[in-house]
Short mmCIF file of C-alpha atoms in Angstrom, two decimals:
data_model
loop_
_atom_site.label_atom_id
_atom_site.label_comp_id
_atom_site.label_asym_id
_atom_site.label_seq_id
_atom_site.Cartn_x
_atom_site.Cartn_y
_atom_site.Cartn_z
CA MET G 907 0.11 0.10 0.27
CA LYS G 908 0.64 3.65 -0.79
CA LEU G 909 -0.42 5.37 2.34
CA VAL G 910 -1.18 9.33 1.90
CA SER G 911 -2.51 11.88 3.98
CA TYR G 912 -5.39 14.29 1.99
CA ARG G 913 -8.11 16.40 1.32
CA CYS G 914 -10.19 17.13 -1.65
CA LYS G 915 -9.03 20.61 -3.71
CA LYS G 916 -12.78 21.73 -2.94
CA SER G 917 -12.71 21.13 0.50
CA TYR G 918 -11.62 23.28 3.61
CA GLY G 919 -12.35 19.83 5.85
CA ALA G 920 -9.47 18.29 8.01
CA PHE G 921 -7.15 15.86 5.90
CA ARG G 922 -7.31 12.30 5.85
CA VAL G 923 -5.79 9.13 5.57
CA GLY G 924 -5.89 7.76 2.17
CA ILE G 925 -4.41 4.71 -0.47
CA VAL G 926 -3.01 5.46 -3.14
CA ASP G 927 -4.13 3.51 -6.04
CA GLY G 928 -2.94 4.12 -10.21
CA ASP G 929 -4.91 7.78 -10.45
CA LYS G 930 -7.06 7.49 -7.08
CA VAL G 931 -6.86 8.36 -4.07
CA MET G 932 -9.44 5.78 -1.78
CA ASP G 933 -10.60 6.83 1.37
CA VAL G 934 -9.66 4.76 4.07
CA ASN G 935 -12.09 5.31 6.61
CA GLU G 936 -15.29 5.52 4.16
CA ALA G 937 -13.16 2.76 2.76
CA PHE G 938 -13.79 -0.03 5.68
CA ARG G 939 -17.58 1.30 6.21
CA GLN G 940 -18.46 -0.42 3.16
CA TYR G 941 -16.89 -2.67 3.84
CA LEU G 942 -18.66 -3.44 7.26
CA LEU G 943 -21.65 -2.79 5.94
CA ALA G 944 -21.32 -4.96 3.30
CA ASN G 945 -20.22 -7.41 5.88
CA GLY G 946 -23.30 -7.36 7.82
CA GLU G 947 -22.05 -5.24 10.52
CA LYS G 948 -23.97 -1.86 10.97
CA ASP G 949 -23.66 -1.42 14.84
CA HIS G 950 -19.66 -1.32 13.68
CA ALA G 951 -19.76 0.90 10.41
CA ASN G 952 -21.27 3.70 12.13
CA THR G 953 -18.63 3.54 14.98
CA VAL G 954 -15.83 3.27 11.98
CA ASP G 955 -13.58 6.19 13.04
CA SER G 956 -13.28 4.48 16.49
CA LEU G 957 -12.16 0.94 14.44
CA LEU G 958 -10.51 3.00 11.59
CA PRO G 959 -9.88 6.50 12.18
CA SER G 960 -10.06 9.25 9.35
CA ALA G 961 -7.38 11.49 11.07
CA PRO G 962 -3.45 10.84 10.81
CA ASN G 963 -2.48 11.36 13.85
CA SER G 964 -5.05 8.74 15.19
CA TYR G 965 -4.38 6.79 12.86
CA TYR G 966 -1.13 6.10 13.22
CA ALA G 967 -1.20 5.71 16.98
CA LEU G 968 -3.75 2.82 16.32
CA GLY G 969 -0.50 1.16 15.28
CA GLU G 970 -1.06 -2.63 13.69
CA GLN G 971 -4.62 -2.72 14.09
CA ALA G 972 -4.87 0.49 11.40
CA PHE G 973 -2.70 -1.21 8.90
CA LYS G 974 -4.42 -4.06 8.88
CA ARG G 975 -8.04 -2.82 8.81
CA SER G 976 -7.02 -0.79 5.98
CA GLN G 977 -5.10 -3.89 3.89
CA ILE G 978 -8.71 -5.36 4.35
CA ALA G 979 -10.76 -2.06 3.63
CA TYR G 980 -7.99 -2.02 0.43
CA ASP G 981 -8.55 -6.04 -0.81
CA PHE G 982 -12.61 -5.29 -0.72
CA VAL G 983 -12.29 -1.78 -2.58
CA LYS G 984 -11.29 -3.90 -5.04
CA ASP G 985 -11.97 -7.38 -5.87
CA HIS G 986 -16.16 -5.32 -5.11
CA SER G 987 -14.90 -2.39 -7.88
CA ILE G 988 -16.39 0.20 -5.00
CA GLU G 989 -16.05 3.73 -6.71
CA ASN G 990 -17.81 5.53 -4.36
CA VAL G 991 -14.65 5.83 -1.52
CA SER G 992 -12.14 6.99 -4.23
CA PHE G 993 -11.23 10.63 -5.64
CA ASN G 994 -9.13 11.25 -8.83
CA ARG G 995 -5.34 12.00 -8.05
CA ASN G 996 -5.63 15.45 -9.58
CA GLU G 997 -8.96 16.19 -7.11
CA VAL G 998 -6.74 16.09 -4.31
CA VAL G 999 -4.15 17.61 -2.11
CA LEU G 1000 -1.30 15.29 -0.54
CA SER G 1001 0.28 16.79 2.44
CA GLN G 1002 2.70 15.05 5.24
CA PRO G 1003 1.88 11.05 5.31
CA ILE G 1004 3.04 11.06 8.50
CA PRO G 1005 1.28 12.24 11.83
CA THR G 1006 2.03 15.77 12.93
CA THR G 1007 2.71 14.62 16.55
CA ALA G 1008 5.48 12.64 15.26
CA LYS G 1009 8.97 12.10 16.39
CA VAL G 1010 11.37 12.90 13.89
CA ILE G 1011 14.90 11.35 14.97
CA CYS G 1012 17.72 12.16 12.13
CA VAL G 1013 20.90 10.45 11.55
CA GLY G 1014 23.96 12.81 10.78
CA LYS G 1015 27.25 11.39 8.67
CA ASN G 1016 25.87 7.94 7.55
CA TYR G 1017 27.15 7.40 4.82
CA SER G 1018 31.26 7.20 4.39
CA GLU G 1019 31.38 9.46 1.59
CA HIS G 1020 29.10 12.41 2.76
CA VAL G 1021 31.74 12.26 5.92
CA LYS G 1022 34.79 12.72 3.74
CA GLU G 1023 33.53 15.54 1.81
CA MET G 1024 32.29 17.08 5.09
CA LYS G 1025 35.76 16.89 6.09
CA SER G 1026 35.13 15.17 9.03
CA GLU G 1027 34.98 11.73 10.80
CA ILE G 1028 33.84 8.65 10.74
CA PRO G 1029 31.50 8.07 13.54
CA THR G 1030 31.91 5.13 16.28
CA PHE G 1031 28.19 5.38 17.37
CA PRO G 1032 25.13 7.24 15.46
CA VAL G 1033 25.32 11.06 15.46
CA LEU G 1034 21.39 11.66 16.25
CA PHE G 1035 19.61 15.09 16.33
CA ALA G 1036 15.63 16.07 15.64
CA LYS G 1037 13.51 17.59 13.89
CA PHE G 1038 10.00 19.48 15.52
CA PRO G 1039 7.05 19.24 13.87
CA ASN G 1040 7.51 23.32 12.87
CA ALA G 1041 9.70 22.13 9.89
CA MET G 1042 8.21 19.11 8.65
CA ILE G 1043 6.45 20.12 5.33
CA GLY G 1044 4.35 17.98 2.50
CA PRO G 1045 5.36 16.08 -1.04
CA GLU G 1046 3.44 19.74 -2.48
CA ASP G 1047 4.54 22.21 0.14
CA GLN G 1048 6.99 24.56 -0.41
CA ILE G 1049 10.64 24.96 1.74
CA LEU G 1050 10.75 27.90 3.35
CA LYS G 1051 13.82 29.52 3.04
CA SER G 1052 14.39 31.94 6.20
CA VAL G 1053 15.53 35.57 6.19
CA HIS G 1054 18.48 33.68 8.87
CA THR G 1055 20.38 31.62 6.80
CA ASN G 1056 22.46 32.57 2.82
CA GLU G 1057 23.53 28.66 3.04
CA LEU G 1058 20.07 26.66 2.47
CA ASP G 1059 21.33 22.55 1.62
CA TYR G 1060 19.47 19.52 0.51
CA GLU G 1061 20.13 15.83 1.73
CA ALA G 1062 17.49 13.00 0.69
CA GLU G 1063 17.36 10.58 2.47
CA LEU G 1064 15.45 7.30 3.03
CA ALA G 1065 13.23 8.04 5.71
CA VAL G 1066 11.94 5.01 7.55
CA VAL G 1067 8.00 4.83 9.43
CA ILE G 1068 7.48 3.23 12.73
CA GLY G 1069 4.86 0.28 12.80
CA LYS G 1070 4.78 -0.89 15.92
CA THR G 1071 5.86 0.46 19.99
CA ALA G 1072 9.59 -0.11 19.49
CA SER G 1073 11.61 -0.06 23.12
CA HIS G 1074 14.51 -2.03 23.29
CA VAL G 1075 14.37 -3.97 19.64
CA HIS G 1076 16.81 -6.69 18.45
CA GLN G 1077 19.10 -5.84 15.36
CA GLN G 1078 17.41 -9.18 14.22
CA ASP G 1079 13.83 -8.30 14.83
CA ALA G 1080 13.65 -5.09 13.63
CA LEU G 1081 12.04 -4.88 10.36
CA ASP G 1082 9.22 -6.13 12.26
CA TYR G 1083 8.49 -2.66 14.12
CA VAL G 1084 8.31 -0.67 10.19
CA VAL G 1085 5.35 0.24 9.09
CA GLY G 1086 6.94 1.69 5.73
CA TYR G 1087 9.23 4.05 4.19
CA THR G 1088 9.75 7.04 2.31
CA ILE G 1089 11.60 10.59 0.89
CA GLY G 1090 12.78 13.05 3.39
CA ASN G 1091 14.93 15.98 2.59
CA ASP G 1092 16.91 17.03 5.54
CA SER G 1093 16.95 21.29 4.54
CA SER G 1094 19.82 22.54 6.50
CA ALA G 1095 20.54 25.84 7.23
CA ARG G 1096 24.91 25.15 6.65
CA ASP G 1097 25.79 28.44 8.47
CA LEU G 1098 23.36 28.43 11.53
CA GLN G 1099 24.40 24.67 11.67
CA LYS G 1100 27.93 24.94 11.92
CA ARG G 1101 28.41 28.00 14.30
CA THR G 1102 27.40 25.97 17.08
CA PRO G 1103 28.10 22.09 18.63
CA GLN G 1104 24.95 21.65 18.39
CA TRP G 1105 23.10 21.16 15.33
CA LEU G 1106 19.42 21.79 15.92
CA GLN G 1107 19.36 25.76 14.88
CA GLY G 1108 20.34 24.50 11.06
CA LYS G 1109 17.94 21.26 10.72
CA SER G 1110 14.88 22.81 12.31
CA LEU G 1111 13.90 25.76 10.81
CA ASP G 1112 10.23 26.41 9.96
CA HIS G 1113 8.86 24.85 6.91
CA SER G 1114 11.87 23.86 5.63
CA SER G 1115 11.95 19.84 5.31
CA PRO G 1116 9.38 18.05 2.86
CA ILE G 1117 8.39 14.06 3.64
CA GLY G 1118 6.79 12.33 1.60
CA PRO G 1119 4.83 11.69 -1.27
CA TRP G 1120 3.31 9.05 0.84
CA VAL G 1121 4.69 5.39 2.88
CA VAL G 1122 5.20 2.15 0.84
CA THR G 1123 4.55 -0.54 3.15
CA THR G 1124 6.96 -3.28 3.37
CA ASP G 1125 4.29 -5.97 2.08
CA GLU G 1126 5.53 -3.65 -0.90
CA LEU G 1127 9.18 -2.86 1.03
CA PRO G 1128 11.08 -5.31 2.46
CA ASP G 1129 14.19 -4.47 2.13
CA PRO G 1130 15.27 -0.94 2.71
CA SER G 1131 19.25 -2.47 2.39
CA ASN G 1132 19.87 -1.63 -1.10
CA LEU G 1133 18.02 1.41 -2.34
CA ASP G 1134 19.53 4.38 -4.68
CA ILE G 1135 18.54 7.35 -3.87
CA LYS G 1136 19.29 10.56 -5.71
CA SER G 1137 18.43 14.44 -5.48
CA PHE G 1138 18.25 17.33 -8.05
CA VAL G 1139 18.56 20.45 -8.01
CA ASN G 1140 16.65 22.50 -10.93
CA GLY G 1141 17.09 19.27 -12.77
CA GLU G 1142 20.39 18.98 -12.50
CA PRO G 1143 22.02 15.90 -10.87
CA ARG G 1144 23.48 16.41 -7.10
CA GLN G 1145 23.93 12.57 -4.85
CA SER G 1146 23.81 9.63 -6.36
CA SER G 1147 24.13 6.50 -4.36
CA ASN G 1148 22.65 3.41 -2.89
CA THR G 1149 21.35 2.26 1.19
CA LYS G 1150 23.78 0.09 0.97
CA HIS G 1151 26.51 1.68 1.99
CA LEU G 1152 25.28 3.40 5.47
CA ILE G 1153 27.55 2.89 7.89
CA PHE G 1154 24.66 1.93 10.73
CA ASP G 1155 22.21 0.40 8.13
CA VAL G 1156 17.71 0.52 9.10
CA PRO G 1157 17.93 -2.43 11.58
CA PHE G 1158 21.60 -0.75 13.96
CA LEU G 1159 19.79 2.26 13.56
CA ILE G 1160 16.35 1.04 15.26
CA GLU G 1161 18.00 -1.42 17.74
CA PHE G 1162 20.15 1.33 18.65
CA ILE G 1163 17.84 4.01 18.61
CA SER G 1164 14.99 2.34 21.01
CA GLY G 1165 17.34 1.03 23.23
CA LEU G 1166 17.32 5.07 24.56
CA ILE G 1167 14.23 6.01 22.75
CA THR G 1168 11.53 4.50 22.28
CA LEU G 1169 9.73 4.57 19.08
CA ASN G 1170 5.95 4.61 19.13
CA PRO G 1171 3.76 4.48 15.33
CA GLY G 1172 4.12 6.72 12.94
CA ASP G 1173 7.66 8.05 14.68
CA VAL G 1174 10.22 8.79 11.74
CA ILE G 1175 14.45 7.93 11.47
CA LEU G 1176 15.64 9.84 8.64
CA SER G 1177 18.78 7.63 8.29
CA GLY G 1178 21.37 9.92 6.55
CA THR G 1179 22.17 11.67 3.44
CA PRO G 1180 24.57 10.07 0.42
CA ASP G 1181 27.41 12.97 -0.55
CA GLY G 1182 26.52 15.88 -3.18
CA VAL G 1183 25.14 18.35 -1.24
CA GLY G 1184 25.56 21.60 -2.14
CA PHE G 1185 28.28 23.11 0.66
CA ALA G 1186 30.60 20.78 -0.40
CA MET G 1187 30.99 21.66 -4.54
CA ASP G 1188 33.73 23.92 -5.52
CA PRO G 1189 32.26 26.37 -4.70
CA PRO G 1190 29.50 25.72 -2.47
CA GLN G 1191 26.14 25.55 -4.15
CA PHE G 1192 23.27 26.69 -2.23
CA LEU G 1193 19.44 27.25 -2.16
CA ASN G 1194 17.16 30.37 -3.95
CA ALA G 1195 14.43 30.76 -4.12
CA GLY G 1196 12.39 30.15 -7.17
CA ASP G 1197 15.02 26.17 -7.14
CA SER G 1198 12.99 23.47 -7.86
CA VAL G 1199 14.53 20.02 -5.71
CA ARG G 1200 13.94 16.93 -6.79
CA ILE G 1201 14.57 13.22 -4.50
CA GLU G 1202 13.73 9.56 -5.80
CA ILE G 1203 14.53 6.54 -4.06
CA GLU G 1204 14.19 3.03 -5.82
CA LYS G 1205 10.98 1.62 -5.12
CA ILE G 1206 9.15 4.93 -3.13
CA GLY G 1207 9.14 7.46 -5.90
CA GLN G 1208 9.86 10.90 -6.10
CA LEU G 1209 9.48 14.15 -3.62
CA GLU G 1210 9.79 17.81 -5.55
CA ASN G 1211 9.77 20.63 -3.50
CA LYS G 1212 10.28 24.39 -4.71
CA VAL G 1213 12.03 26.88 -2.39
CA LYS G 1214 10.24 29.98 -1.22
#
């Protein structure tokens, strides 16, 4: 499944969870209601939001049950060719596919070539920092270039979305705690990042970090260890690598982070960026208003945002 957060362009209502199916977006909540009605469960259909919430925050908080019921709803709609639960892709707006309440834990210095281009040293332990909800934007939003930076940079990253509560998880079981994967752009204000030992001020500026366009669930993408990852600025290739080059791979990161911080359904790990960032070019090439950043990850798709 490809899970999205959407609303109809003609509506100013709240964003709802949907599933992308070709050029359609299926409403998960309504599809499950139709499934319940078809199976004679009218009482449950009338209280469907308690079984499969429409709001992304509540949906992900439900965890595994939400994902299993979504698959049931999706299969039911496909098998019975039900049309009144879906919208054409051009009729909807997509927001960030993760909850606004999610913890976004980022990993720095996690590709050796990127460590080299930043003139740093290979870390002994994962380098962790956080992004706050104010920074996160969706696949159709614009990256805001703050007036406080002259060195706004891009970073293509595989984003790991947690599917169930994870605490002190072992590597061999780690992928069982993942619901799916999406694309992140760890936009970074290098001048703010570098002026103190802590990176936070350069990494969590308002409306700076796109994520999306959807979460590809693990039934479609079971193994994140060999995915091509690329970025382009105004169509020019910048980054090109593969997740097999991660210094600390996804299972290791889940074990390491969950040993320190309990991960909840909907939380995200941004796993690090490969070499090719603007800061390391000669001369450095930073983002300006009007620029377009496109990130592509194999088996997930692409995320493209303009800078304003």
